[in-house]
Short mmCIF file of C-alpha atoms in Angstrom, two decimals:
data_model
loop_
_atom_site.label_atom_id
_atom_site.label_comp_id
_atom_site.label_asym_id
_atom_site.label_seq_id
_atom_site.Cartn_x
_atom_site.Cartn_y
_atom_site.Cartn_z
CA UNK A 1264 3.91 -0.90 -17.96
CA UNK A 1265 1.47 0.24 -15.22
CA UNK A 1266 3.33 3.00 -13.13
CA UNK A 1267 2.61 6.15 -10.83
CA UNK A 1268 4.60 8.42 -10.00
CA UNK A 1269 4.44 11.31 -7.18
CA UNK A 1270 6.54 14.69 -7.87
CA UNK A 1271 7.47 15.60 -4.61
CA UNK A 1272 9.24 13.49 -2.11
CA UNK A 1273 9.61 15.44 0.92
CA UNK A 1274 7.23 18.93 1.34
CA UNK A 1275 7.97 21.31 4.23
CA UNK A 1276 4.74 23.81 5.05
CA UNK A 1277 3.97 25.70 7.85
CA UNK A 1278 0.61 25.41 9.52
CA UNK A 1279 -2.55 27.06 7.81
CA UNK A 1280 -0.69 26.64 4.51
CA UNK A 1281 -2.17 25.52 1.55
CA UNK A 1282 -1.29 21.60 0.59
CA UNK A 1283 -1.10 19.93 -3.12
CA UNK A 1284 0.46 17.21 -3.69
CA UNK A 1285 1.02 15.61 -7.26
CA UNK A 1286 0.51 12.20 -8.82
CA UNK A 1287 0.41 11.12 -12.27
CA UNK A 1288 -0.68 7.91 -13.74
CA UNK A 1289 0.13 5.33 -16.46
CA UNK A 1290 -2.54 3.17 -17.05
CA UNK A 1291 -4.56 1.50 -19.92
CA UNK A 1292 -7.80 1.57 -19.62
CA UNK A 1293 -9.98 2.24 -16.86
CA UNK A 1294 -8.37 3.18 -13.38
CA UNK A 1295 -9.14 3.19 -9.91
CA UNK A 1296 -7.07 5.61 -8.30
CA UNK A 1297 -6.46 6.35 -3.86
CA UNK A 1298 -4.69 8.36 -1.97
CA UNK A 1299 -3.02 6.58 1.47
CA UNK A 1300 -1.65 8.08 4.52
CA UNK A 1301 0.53 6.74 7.10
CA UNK A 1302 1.31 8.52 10.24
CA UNK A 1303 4.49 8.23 12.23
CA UNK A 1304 4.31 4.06 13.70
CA UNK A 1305 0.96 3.44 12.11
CA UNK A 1306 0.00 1.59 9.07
CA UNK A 1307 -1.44 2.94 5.59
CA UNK A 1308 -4.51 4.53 5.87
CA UNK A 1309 -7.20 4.85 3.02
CA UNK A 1310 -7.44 8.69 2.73
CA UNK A 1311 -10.09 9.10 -0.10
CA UNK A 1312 -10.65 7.26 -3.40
CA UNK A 1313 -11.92 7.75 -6.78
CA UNK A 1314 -13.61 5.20 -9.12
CA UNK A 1315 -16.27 6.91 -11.18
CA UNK A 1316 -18.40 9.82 -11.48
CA UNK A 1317 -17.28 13.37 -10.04
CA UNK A 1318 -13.90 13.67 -10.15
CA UNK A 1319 -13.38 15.72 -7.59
CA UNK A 1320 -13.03 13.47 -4.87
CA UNK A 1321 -13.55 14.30 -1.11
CA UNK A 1322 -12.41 12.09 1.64
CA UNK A 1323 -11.46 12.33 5.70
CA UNK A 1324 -9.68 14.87 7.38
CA UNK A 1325 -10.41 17.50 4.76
CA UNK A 1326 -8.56 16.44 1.86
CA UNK A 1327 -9.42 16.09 -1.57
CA UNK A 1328 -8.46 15.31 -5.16
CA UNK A 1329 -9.54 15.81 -8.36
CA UNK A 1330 -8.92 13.20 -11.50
CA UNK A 1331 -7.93 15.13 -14.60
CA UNK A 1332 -8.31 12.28 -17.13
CA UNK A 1333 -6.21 14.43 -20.08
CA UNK A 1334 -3.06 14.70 -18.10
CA UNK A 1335 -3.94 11.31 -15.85
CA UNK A 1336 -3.59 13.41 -12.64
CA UNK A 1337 -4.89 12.65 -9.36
CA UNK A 1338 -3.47 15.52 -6.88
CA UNK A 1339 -4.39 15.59 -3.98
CA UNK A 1340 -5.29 18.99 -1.86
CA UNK A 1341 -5.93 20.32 1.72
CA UNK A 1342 -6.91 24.10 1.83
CA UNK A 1343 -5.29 24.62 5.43
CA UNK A 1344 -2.84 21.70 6.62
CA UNK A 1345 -2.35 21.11 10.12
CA UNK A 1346 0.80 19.92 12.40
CA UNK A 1347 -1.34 16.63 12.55
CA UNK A 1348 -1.06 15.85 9.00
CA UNK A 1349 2.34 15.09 8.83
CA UNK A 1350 2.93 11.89 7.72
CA UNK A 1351 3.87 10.30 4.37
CA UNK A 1352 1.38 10.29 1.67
CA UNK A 1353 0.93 7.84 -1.20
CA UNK A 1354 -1.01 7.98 -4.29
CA UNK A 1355 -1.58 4.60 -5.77
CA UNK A 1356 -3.95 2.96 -8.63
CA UNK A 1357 -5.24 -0.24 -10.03
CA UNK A 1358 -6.90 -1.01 -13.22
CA UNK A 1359 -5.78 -2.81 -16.77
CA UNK A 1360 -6.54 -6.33 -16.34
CA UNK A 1361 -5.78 -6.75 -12.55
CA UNK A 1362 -8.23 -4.82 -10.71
CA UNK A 1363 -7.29 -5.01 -6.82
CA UNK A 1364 -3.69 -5.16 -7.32
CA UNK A 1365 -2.22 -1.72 -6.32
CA UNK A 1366 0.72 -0.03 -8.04
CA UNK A 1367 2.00 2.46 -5.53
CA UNK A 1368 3.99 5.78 -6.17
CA UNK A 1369 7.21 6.47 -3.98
CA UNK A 1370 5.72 8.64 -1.55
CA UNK A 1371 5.87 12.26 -0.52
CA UNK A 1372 6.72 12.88 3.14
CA UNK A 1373 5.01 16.18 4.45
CA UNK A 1374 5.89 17.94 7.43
CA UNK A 1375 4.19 20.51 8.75
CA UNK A 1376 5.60 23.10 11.53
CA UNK A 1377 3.30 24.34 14.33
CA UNK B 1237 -14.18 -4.32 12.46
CA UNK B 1238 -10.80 -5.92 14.20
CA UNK B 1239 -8.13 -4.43 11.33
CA UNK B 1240 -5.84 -6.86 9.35
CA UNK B 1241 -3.39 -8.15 11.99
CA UNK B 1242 0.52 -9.22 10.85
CA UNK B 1243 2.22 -11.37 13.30
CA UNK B 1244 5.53 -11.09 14.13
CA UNK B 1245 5.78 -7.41 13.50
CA UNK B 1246 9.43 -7.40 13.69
CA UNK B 1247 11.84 -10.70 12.36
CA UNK B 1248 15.68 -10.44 12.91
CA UNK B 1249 17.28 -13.60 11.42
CA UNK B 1250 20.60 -14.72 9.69
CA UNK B 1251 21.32 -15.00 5.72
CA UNK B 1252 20.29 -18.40 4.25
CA UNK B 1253 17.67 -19.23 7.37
CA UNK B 1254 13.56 -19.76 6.57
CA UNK B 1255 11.13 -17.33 7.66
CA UNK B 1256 7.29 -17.29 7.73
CA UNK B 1257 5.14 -14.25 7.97
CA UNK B 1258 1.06 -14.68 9.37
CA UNK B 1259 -1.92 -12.16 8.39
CA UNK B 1260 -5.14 -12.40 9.40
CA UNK B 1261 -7.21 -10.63 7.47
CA UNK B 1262 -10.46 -8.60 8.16
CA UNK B 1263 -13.04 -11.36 8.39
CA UNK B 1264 -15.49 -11.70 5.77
CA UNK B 1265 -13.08 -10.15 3.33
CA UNK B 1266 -12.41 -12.41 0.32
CA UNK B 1267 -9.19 -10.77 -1.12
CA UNK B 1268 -5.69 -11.05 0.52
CA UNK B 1269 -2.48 -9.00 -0.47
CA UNK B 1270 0.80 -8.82 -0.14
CA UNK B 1271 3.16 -6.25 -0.41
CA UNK B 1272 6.89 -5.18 0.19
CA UNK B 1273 7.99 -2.23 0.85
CA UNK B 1274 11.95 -1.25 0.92
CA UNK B 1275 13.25 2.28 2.60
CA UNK B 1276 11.74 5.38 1.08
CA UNK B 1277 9.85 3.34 -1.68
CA UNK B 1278 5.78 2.67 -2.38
CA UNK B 1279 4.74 -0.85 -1.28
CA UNK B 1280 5.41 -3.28 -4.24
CA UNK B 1281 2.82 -5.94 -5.44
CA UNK B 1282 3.58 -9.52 -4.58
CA UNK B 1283 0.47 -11.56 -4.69
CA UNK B 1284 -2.85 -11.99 -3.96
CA UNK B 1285 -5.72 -14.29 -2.68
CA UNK B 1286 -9.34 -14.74 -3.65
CA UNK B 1287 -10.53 -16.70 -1.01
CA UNK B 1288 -8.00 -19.80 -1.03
CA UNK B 1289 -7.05 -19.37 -4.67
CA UNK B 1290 -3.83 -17.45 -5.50
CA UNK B 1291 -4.82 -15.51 -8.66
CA UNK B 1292 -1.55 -13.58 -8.98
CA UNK B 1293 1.86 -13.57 -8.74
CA UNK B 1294 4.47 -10.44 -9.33
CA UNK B 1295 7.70 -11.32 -11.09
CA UNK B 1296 9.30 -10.27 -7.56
CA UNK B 1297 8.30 -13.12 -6.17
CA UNK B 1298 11.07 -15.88 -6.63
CA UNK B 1299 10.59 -19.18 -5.93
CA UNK B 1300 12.30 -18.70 -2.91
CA UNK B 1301 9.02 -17.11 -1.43
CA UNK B 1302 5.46 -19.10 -1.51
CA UNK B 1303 2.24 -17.74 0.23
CA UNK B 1304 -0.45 -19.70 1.16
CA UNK B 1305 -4.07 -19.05 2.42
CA UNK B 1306 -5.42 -23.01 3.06
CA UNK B 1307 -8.92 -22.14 4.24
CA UNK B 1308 -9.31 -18.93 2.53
CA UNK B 1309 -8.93 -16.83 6.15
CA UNK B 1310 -5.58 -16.01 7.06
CA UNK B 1311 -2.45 -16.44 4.85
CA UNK B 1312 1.33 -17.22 5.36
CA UNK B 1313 4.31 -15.88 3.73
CA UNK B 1314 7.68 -17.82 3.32
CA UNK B 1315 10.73 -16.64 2.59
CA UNK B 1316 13.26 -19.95 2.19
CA UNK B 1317 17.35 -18.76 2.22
CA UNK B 1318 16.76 -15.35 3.16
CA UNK B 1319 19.38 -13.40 1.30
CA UNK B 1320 20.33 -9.33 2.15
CA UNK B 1321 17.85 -8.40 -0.16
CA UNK B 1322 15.21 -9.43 1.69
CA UNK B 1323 15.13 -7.07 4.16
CA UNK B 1324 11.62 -5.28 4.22
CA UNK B 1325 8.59 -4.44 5.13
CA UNK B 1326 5.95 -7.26 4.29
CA UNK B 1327 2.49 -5.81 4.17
CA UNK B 1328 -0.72 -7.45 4.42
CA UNK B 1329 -4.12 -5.81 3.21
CA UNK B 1330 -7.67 -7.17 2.61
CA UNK B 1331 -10.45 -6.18 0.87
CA UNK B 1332 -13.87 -7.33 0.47
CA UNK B 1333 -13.24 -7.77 -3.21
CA UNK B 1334 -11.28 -6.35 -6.26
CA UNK B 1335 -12.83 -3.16 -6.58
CA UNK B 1336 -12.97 -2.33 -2.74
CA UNK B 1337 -10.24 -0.46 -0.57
CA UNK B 1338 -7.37 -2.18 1.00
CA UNK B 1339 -7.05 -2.10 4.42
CA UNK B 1340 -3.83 -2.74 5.71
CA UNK B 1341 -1.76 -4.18 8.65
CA UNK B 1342 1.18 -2.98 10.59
CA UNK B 1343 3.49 -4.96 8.92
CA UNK B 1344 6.47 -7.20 9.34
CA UNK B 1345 10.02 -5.94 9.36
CA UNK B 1346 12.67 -8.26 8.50
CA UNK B 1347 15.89 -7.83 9.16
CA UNK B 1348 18.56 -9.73 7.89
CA UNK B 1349 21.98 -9.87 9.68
#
């Protein structure tokens, strides 16, 4: 069965710390994997995506994520995380034989003190 | 680019009543989702929408629910003898087809006393 899962459900950083957050993957065949954000009251947000190609994958706000294919990874990274990224964080993916339908992870919440 | 809109965003009713859910999608997107999403869980497929066509259904979807999307723009979302369970968030995304991002709505929270 397609699944995701996410390793951490609530971080705790202090701002100007360093941010990685994991995801891992069960998927046959090809995969489209994204990272979504939703801020306190607002809905999910695309953050980046990856669907080919380099796989490190750069999207808004500084974040990032890189695909590791042998240990179907997709973490996702911010050097220097700021009191305005807290919100919750979901990796999710699609692929197999039903590309569009998104399998979601459980979400990690991350708050970060000013 | 207007966002996906949900309407109501918030649906308080009594066990056993109907309720319908409305998204209008991003126009000129083809694809329509739905999703639910329960307290401190991922949003879970439902189903989705190729233009008017309803290509997929998740085995969460009893046949107490039914969506529809009649013209291929927006969609509705019944729920018929809303049981405890029920109580969620519905989400609606769109995309301009299967390999393009979602974009999502605010949702609808239902409540079930």
């Amino acid at each position: 069965a397609q699944s995701v899962s996410q390793h951490n459900h609530h971080v705790i950083l202090s701002e100007a710390a360093s941010l990685e957050l994991g995801c891992n993957y069960s998927y046959g065949g090809t995969v489209n994997l994204f990272w979504y954000v939703q801020y306190p009251g607002q809905h999910l947000q695309l953050l980046l995506k990856y669907f080919s190609g380099d796989p490190l994958v750069k999207g808004i706000k500084g974040f990032e994520a890189e695909f590791i294919k042998s240990k179907f990874s997709f973490n996702l990274r911010k050097p220097s995380v700021q009191w305005s990224d807290t919100a919750e964080y979901f990796c999710a993916a699609a692929g197999g034989t039903s590309y569009g339908k998104l399998t979601f992870g459980q979400g990690t919440i991350l708050t970060v003190h000013p | 680019d207007t966002g996906v809109s949900q309407n109501p965003r918030h649906k308080i009713t009594k066990r056993g009543q109907n309720v319908t859910f409305r998204c209008d999608p991003i126009s000129e997107h083809n694809r329509l989702y739905w999703y639910r999403q329960t307290l401190g869980q991922g949003p879970e497929f439902l189903t989705y929408f190729q233009n008017e066509a309803q290509l997929e259904k998740s085995r969460l979807l009893s046949d107490r629910f039914s969506a529809e999307r009649p013209k291929g723009s927006f969609s509705t979302l019944e729920i018929q003898r809303t049981e405890q369970g029920d109580s969620a968030m519905y989400l609606c995304a769109s995309s301009r087809g299967g390999n393009q991002p979602q974009h999502f709505g605010d949702g609808t929270r239902l409540s079930i006393l």
